[in-house]
XYZ file of C-alpha atoms in Angstrom:
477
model
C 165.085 189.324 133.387
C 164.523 193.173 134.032
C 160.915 194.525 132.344
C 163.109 196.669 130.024
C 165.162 193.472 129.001
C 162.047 191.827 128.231
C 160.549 194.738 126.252
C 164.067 194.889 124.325
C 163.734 191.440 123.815
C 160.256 191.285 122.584
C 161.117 194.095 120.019
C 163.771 192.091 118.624
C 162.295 188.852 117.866
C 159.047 190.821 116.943
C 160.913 192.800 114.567
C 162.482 189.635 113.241
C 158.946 188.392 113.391
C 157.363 191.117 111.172
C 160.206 191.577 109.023
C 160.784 188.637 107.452
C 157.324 187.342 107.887
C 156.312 190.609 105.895
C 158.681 190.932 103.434
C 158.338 187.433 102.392
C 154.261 188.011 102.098
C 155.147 191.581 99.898
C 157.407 189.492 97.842
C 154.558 186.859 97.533
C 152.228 189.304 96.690
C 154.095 191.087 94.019
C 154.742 187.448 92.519
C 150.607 187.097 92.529
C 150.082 190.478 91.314
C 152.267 189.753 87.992
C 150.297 186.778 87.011
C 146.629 187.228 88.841
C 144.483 189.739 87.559
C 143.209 192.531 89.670
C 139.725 191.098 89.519
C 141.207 187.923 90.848
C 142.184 189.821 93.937
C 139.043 192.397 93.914
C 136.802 189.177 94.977
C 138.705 187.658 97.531
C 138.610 191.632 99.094
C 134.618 191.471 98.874
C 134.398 188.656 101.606
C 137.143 190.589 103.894
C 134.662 192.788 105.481
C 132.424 189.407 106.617
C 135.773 187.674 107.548
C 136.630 190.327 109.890
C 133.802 190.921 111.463
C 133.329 186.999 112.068
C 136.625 186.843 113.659
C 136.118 190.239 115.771
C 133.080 188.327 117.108
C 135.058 185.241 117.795
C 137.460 187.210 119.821
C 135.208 188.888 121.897
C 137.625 190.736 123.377
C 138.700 187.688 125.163
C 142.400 187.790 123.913
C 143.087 191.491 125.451
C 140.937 190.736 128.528
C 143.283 187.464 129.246
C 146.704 189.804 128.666
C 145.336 192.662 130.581
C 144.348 190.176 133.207
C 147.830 188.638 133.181
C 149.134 188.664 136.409
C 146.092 186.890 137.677
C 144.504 184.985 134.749
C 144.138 181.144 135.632
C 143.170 178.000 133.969
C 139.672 178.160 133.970
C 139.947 181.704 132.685
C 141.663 179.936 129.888
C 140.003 177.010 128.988
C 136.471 179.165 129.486
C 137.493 181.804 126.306
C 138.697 178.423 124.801
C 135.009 177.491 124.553
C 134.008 180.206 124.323
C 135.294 181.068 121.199
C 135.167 177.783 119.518
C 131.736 177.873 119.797
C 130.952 181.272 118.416
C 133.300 180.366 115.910
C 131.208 177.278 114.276
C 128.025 179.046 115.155
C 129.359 182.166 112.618
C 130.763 179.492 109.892
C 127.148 177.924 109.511
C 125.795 180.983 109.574
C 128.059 182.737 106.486
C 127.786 179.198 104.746
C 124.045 180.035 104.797
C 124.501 183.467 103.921
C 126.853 182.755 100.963
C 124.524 182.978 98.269
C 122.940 186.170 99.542
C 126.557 188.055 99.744
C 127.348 186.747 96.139
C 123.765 188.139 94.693
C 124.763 191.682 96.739
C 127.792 192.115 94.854
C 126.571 190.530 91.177
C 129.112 187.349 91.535
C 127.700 184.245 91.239
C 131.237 182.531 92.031
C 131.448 184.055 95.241
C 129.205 181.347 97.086
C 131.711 178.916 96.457
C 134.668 181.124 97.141
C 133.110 182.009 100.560
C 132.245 179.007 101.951
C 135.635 177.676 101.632
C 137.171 180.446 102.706
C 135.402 181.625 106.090
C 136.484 178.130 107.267
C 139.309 180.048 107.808
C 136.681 181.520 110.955
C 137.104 178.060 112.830
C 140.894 177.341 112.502
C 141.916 180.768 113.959
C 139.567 180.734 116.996
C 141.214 177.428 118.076
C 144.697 179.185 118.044
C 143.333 182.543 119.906
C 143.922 181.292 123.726
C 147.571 179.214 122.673
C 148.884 183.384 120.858
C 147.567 184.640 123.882
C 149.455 182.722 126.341
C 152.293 183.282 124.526
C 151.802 187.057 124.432
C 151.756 187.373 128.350
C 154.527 185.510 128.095
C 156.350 188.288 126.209
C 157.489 185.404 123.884
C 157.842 187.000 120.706
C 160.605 184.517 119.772
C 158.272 181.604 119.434
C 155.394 183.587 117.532
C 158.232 184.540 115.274
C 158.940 181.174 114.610
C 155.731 180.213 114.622
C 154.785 182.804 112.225
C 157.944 182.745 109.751
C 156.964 178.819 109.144
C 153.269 179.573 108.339
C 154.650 181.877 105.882
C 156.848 179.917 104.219
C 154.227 176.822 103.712
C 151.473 178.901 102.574
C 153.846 180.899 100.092
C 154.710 177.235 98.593
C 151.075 176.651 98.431
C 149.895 179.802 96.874
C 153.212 179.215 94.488
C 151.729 175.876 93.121
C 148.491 176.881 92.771
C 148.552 179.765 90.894
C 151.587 177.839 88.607
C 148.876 175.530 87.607
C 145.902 177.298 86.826
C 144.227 177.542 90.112
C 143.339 181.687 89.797
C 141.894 183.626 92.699
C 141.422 179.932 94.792
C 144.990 180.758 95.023
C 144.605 182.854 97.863
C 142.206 181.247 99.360
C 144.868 178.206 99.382
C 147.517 180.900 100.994
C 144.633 181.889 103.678
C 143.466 178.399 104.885
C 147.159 177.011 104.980
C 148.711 179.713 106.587
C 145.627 179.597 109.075
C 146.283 176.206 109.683
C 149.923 175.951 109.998
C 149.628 178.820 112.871
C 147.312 176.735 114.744
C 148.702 174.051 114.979
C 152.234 175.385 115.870
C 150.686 177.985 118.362
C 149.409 174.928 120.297
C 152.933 173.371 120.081
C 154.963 175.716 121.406
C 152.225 177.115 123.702
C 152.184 173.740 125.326
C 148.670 174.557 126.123
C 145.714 172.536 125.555
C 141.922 173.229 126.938
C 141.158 171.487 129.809
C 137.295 170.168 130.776
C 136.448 172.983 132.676
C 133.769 176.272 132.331
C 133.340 178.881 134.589
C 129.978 181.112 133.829
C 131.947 183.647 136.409
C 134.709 183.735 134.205
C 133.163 184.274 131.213
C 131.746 187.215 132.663
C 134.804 188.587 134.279
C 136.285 188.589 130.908
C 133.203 189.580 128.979
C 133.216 192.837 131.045
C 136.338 193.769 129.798
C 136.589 192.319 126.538
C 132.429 193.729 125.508
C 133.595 197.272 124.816
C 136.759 195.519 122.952
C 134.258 193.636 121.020
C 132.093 196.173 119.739
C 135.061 198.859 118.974
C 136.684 195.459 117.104
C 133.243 195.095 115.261
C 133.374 199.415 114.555
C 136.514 199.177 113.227
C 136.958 196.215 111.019
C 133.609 197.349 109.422
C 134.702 200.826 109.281
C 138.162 199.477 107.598
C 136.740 196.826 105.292
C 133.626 199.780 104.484
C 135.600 201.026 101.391
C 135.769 197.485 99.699
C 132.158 196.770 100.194
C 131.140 200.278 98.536
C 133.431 200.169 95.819
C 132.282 196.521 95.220
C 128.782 197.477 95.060
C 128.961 200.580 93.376
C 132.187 199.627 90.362
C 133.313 196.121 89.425
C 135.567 193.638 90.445
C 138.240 195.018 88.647
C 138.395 198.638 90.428
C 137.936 196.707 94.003
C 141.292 195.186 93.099
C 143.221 198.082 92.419
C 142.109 199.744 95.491
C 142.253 197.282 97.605
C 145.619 196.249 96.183
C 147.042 199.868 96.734
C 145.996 199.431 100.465
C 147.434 196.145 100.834
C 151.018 196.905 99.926
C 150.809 200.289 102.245
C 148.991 198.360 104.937
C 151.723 195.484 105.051
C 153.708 198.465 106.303
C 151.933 199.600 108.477
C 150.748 196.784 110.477
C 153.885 195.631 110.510
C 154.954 198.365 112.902
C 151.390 199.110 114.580
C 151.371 195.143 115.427
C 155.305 195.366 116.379
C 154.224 198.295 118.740
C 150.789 196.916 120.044
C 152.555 193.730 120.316
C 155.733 194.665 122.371
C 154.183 198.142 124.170
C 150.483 196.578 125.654
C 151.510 193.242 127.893
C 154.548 195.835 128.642
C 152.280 198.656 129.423
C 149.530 196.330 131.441
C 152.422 195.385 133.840
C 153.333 198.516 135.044
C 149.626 200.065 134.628
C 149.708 200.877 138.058
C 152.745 203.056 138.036
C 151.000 206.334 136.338
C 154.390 208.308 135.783
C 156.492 205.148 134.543
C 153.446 203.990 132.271
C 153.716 207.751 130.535
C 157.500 208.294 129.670
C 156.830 204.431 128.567
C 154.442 206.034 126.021
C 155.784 208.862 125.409
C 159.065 207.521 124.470
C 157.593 205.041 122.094
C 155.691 207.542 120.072
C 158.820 209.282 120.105
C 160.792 206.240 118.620
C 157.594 205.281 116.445
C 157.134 208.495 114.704
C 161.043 208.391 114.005
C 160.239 205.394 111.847
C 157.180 205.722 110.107
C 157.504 209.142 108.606
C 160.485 208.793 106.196
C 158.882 204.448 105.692
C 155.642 206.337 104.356
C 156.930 209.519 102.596
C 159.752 207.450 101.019
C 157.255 204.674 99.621
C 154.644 207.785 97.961
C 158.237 209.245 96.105
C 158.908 206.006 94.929
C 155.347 204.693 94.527
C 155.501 204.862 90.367
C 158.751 203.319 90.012
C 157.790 200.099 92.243
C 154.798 199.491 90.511
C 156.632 200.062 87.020
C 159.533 197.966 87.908
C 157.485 194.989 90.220
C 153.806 194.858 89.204
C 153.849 195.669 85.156
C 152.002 198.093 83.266
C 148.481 196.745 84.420
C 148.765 197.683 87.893
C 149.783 201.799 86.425
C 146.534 202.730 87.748
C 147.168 202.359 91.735
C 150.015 204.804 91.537
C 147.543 207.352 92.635
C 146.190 205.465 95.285
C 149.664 204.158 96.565
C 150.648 207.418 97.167
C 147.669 208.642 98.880
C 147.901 205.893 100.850
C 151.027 206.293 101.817
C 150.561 209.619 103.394
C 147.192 208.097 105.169
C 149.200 205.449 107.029
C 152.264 208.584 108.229
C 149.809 208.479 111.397
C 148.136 205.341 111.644
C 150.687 203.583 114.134
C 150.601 206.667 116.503
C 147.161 206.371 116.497
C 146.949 202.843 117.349
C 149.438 203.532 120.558
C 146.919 206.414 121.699
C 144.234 203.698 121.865
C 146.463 201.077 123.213
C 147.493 202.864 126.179
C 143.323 203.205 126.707
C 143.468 199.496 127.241
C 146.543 198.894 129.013
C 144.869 201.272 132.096
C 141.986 199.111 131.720
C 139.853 201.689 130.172
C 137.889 199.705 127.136
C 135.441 201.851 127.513
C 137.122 204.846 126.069
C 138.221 202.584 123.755
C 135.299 201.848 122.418
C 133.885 205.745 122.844
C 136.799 206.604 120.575
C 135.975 204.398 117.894
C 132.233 204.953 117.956
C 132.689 208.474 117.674
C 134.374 208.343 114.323
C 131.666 205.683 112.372
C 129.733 208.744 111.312
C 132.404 210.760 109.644
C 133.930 207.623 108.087
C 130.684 206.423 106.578
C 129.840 210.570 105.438
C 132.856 210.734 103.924
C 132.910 207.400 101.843
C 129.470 208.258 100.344
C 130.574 211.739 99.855
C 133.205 210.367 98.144
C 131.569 207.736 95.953
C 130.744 209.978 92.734
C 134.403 210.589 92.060
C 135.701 207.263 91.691
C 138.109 205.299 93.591
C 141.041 208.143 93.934
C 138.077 210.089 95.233
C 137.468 207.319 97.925
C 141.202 207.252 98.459
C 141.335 210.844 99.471
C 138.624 210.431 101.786
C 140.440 207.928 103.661
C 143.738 210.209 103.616
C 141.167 212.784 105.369
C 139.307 210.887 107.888
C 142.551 208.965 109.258
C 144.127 212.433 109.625
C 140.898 213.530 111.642
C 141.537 210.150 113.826
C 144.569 211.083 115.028
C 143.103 214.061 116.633
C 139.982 211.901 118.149
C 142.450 209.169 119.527
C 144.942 211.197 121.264
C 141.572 213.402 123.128
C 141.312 210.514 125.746
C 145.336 210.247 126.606
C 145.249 214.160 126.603
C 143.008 214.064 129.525
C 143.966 211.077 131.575
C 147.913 211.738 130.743
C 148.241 215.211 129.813
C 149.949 213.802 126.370
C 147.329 215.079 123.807
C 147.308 215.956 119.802
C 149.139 219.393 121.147
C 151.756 217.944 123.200
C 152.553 214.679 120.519
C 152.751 217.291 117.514
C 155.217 219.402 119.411
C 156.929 215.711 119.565
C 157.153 215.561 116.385
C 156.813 218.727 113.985
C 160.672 218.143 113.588
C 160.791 214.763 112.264
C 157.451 215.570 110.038
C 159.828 218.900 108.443
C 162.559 216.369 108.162
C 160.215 214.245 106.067
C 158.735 216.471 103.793
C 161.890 218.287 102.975
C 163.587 214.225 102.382
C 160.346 213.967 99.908
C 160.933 217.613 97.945
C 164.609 216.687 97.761
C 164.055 213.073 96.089
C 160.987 213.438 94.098
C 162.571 215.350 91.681
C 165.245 212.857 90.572
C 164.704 211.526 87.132
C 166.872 208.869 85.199
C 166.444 206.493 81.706
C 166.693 203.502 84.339
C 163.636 203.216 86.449
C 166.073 200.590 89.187
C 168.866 203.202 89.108
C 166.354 206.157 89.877
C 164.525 204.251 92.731
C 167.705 203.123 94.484
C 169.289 206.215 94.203
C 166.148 207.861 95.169
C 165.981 205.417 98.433
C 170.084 205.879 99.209
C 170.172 209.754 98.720
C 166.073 209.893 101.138
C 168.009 207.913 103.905
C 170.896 210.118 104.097
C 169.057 213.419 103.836
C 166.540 212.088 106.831
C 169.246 211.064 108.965
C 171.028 214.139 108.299
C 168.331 216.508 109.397
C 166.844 214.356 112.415
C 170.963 215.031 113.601
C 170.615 218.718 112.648
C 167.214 218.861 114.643
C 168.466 217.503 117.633
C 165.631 214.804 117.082
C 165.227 213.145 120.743
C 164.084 209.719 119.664
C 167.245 209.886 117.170
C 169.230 209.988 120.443
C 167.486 207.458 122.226
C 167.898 204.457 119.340
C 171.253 205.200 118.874
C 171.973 205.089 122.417
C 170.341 201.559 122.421
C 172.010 200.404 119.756
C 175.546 201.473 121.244
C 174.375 199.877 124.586
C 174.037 196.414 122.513
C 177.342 196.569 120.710
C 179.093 197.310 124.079
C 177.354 194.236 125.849
């Protein structure tokens, strides 16, 4: 099978993958969100910035130093990370089991200790499933993780279900988190085939560790820098507000990382094997953003128009006051995908350490603007977000504007046409007002899709062009 076969392939099952696998959880969590309260879900987003950061450490690294090492990684590179990871991984439990009572007395909630030490056992059970995703990943075998993946779903949505049906409250999620944790696991190691042999290589660990260090502490950056907003707004408002902004980022962060993860997913292993072919690596890139950007605009533009009328309609009248943050929000995560491609095509040349330059530069105007930000309330923290990720896109792409000559210049020239296409598909929708809130969103989604197309055709939109040429390609086979 040809590399572009492959990468065809891959983006099919992965877009089955994220797809179902997504829509199913932003079904489940509009279920939860009608009968949990947004305190309920304002707790379990205190302990994600400790959960990610745990896991980050767990990692290492390891899991994009094993794909980027592909074509050579062996068996004792394997079963070292195993180790490796495993255990960081029990070493970090004991130590937030320790630490529980001291995060719940930070934050004023006494039920937290509880809450936390069941659920960073969640810390464990995904560092024993990190080498089995990764094998599977240089593999290009997106069928199996969507498999893998649409299962684990499914049985956590049937445990979350139950719980919350009889009383359970918040532990709810934590039920979801730990099953769907587990059922990946197990099932990762299944299809993998792959199981840890009795070997450790201190070479290996370091071969890896090279790598995978500046991957590490850009993973540690970021997932502090992300989960940053919670922990303010926890310390600084209640339980309450934490919900409704963390809930506004959840449902436009399903979207997102459903097509930044579809992207990373497909475009790194695919990018690592050809990282020595400069010229093929760069269309590669280039016609991804291309193809990317196509996507997300009118996804992101569409969901601010209709961002009252799904909470109205889904959530209920309790959830009114994240229609200001879903929208801003929405407009925040236009660019977040293109931004993650900038940085992944950092790592598939091997260069972690711009990487990890990249992500340290930002920290300080991140952290500036949250506090900035504080004293106005949580739309004020939302529009600090909406600014900062807008001044990311212009730090990621500096690095792949000097190596590649593809910078912030040359990717807005991309795609000014597609972002006019967008914003005149939002001016002609938002507008469009009826008695019935259902009739007015699906008329507003029907008429959005047909203006977008429309103008892409009008615009001569190249990535336009290139889908439907692959689509025509598959009906003809």
């Amino acid at each position: 099978m040809s590399l572009k076969q492959k990468a065809m392939k891959g983006v099919a099952w992965s877009l089955f993958d994220k797809i179902i696998n997504q829509a199913g959880s932003f079904v489940l969590l509009i279920y939860l969100s009608r009968i949990l309260s947004p305190s309920d879900f304002g707790l379990i987003a205190m302990l994600a910035i400790f959960l990610a950061v745990a896991e980050s450490l767990i990692d290492s690294g390891f899991s994009q130093a094993l794909i980027q090492k592909s074509a050579k990684v062996t068996e004792v590179d394997l079963s070292t990370a195993f180790y490796i990871n495993l255990v960081v991984s029990i070493l970090l439990y004991g130590f937030l089991y320790i630490s529980a009572p001291s995060i719940a007395s930070f934050y004023g909630q006494p039920e937290l200790i509880d809450l936390a030490r069941v659920l960073f056992v969640v810390v464990i059970i995904n560092a024993i499933a990190l080498v089995p995703r990764s094998k599977l990943l240089i593999a290009i075998d997106f069928k199996s993780q969507g498999l893998i993946n649409s299962a684990s779903m499914i049985v956590s949505a049937i445990v979350a279900v139950f719980m919350v049906r009889n009383g359970f409250g918040y532990w709810a999620l934590v039920g979801m988190s730990l099953t769907k944790s587990f059922m990946n696991s197990i099932l990762l190691i299944a299809f993998s085939k792959w199981y840890p042999k009795w070997i450790f290589s201190i070479d290996s660990s370091k071969a890896l560790f090279s790598f995978g260090s500046n991957l590490l502490i850009a993973g540690i950056v970021a997932k502090i820098v992300q989960n940053l907003y919670s922990v303010v707004i926890g310390k600084y408002f209640n339980a309450t507000q934490v919900g409704y902004f963390q809930q506004g980022f959840n449902y436009t962060n399903m979207l997102s990382s459903t097509l930044s993860s579809v992207i990373r997913g497909v475009t790194y292993p695919v990018m690592t094997s050809i990282q020595e072919d400069k010229k093929r690596l760069v269309n590669v890139y280039i016609k991804v953003m291309g193809v990317v950007t196509l996507v997300t605009f009118p996804i992101f533009v569409g969901f601010s128009a209709i961002s009252e009328e799904f909470v109205l309609i889904f959530l209920g009248d309790k959830w009114e006051p994240i229609i200001p943050i879903l929208i801003i929000m929405s407009f925040s995560r236009l660019i977040t995908p293109i931004s993650g491609l900038n940085l992944s095509i950092l790592n598939a040349r091997g260069r972690s350490d711009l990487f990890l330059k990249t992500d340290l530069s930002k920290v300080p105007m991140v952290i500036g603007a949250l506090f900035l930000a504080i004293p106005y309330g949580i739309l004020g923290v939302a529009i600090a977000h909406l600014a900062t990720t807008f001044i990311s896109f212009f730090i990621n792409a500096y690095y792949p504007g000097k190596l590649f000559g593809f910078g912030a210049k040359e990717q807005l020239k991309q795609i000014y046409p597609i972002v006019i296409a967008s914003l005149i598909m939002y001016l002609s929708i938002y507008f469009i007002k009826f008695d019935n809130l259902e009739l007015q969103m699906l008329t507003k989604i029907i008429a959005g899709g047909i203006v977008y197309t429309a103008l892409c055709w009008v615009f001569k939109v190249t990535a336009l062009n290139d889908v439907l040429s692959i689509i025509s390609s598959r009906f003809k086979k």
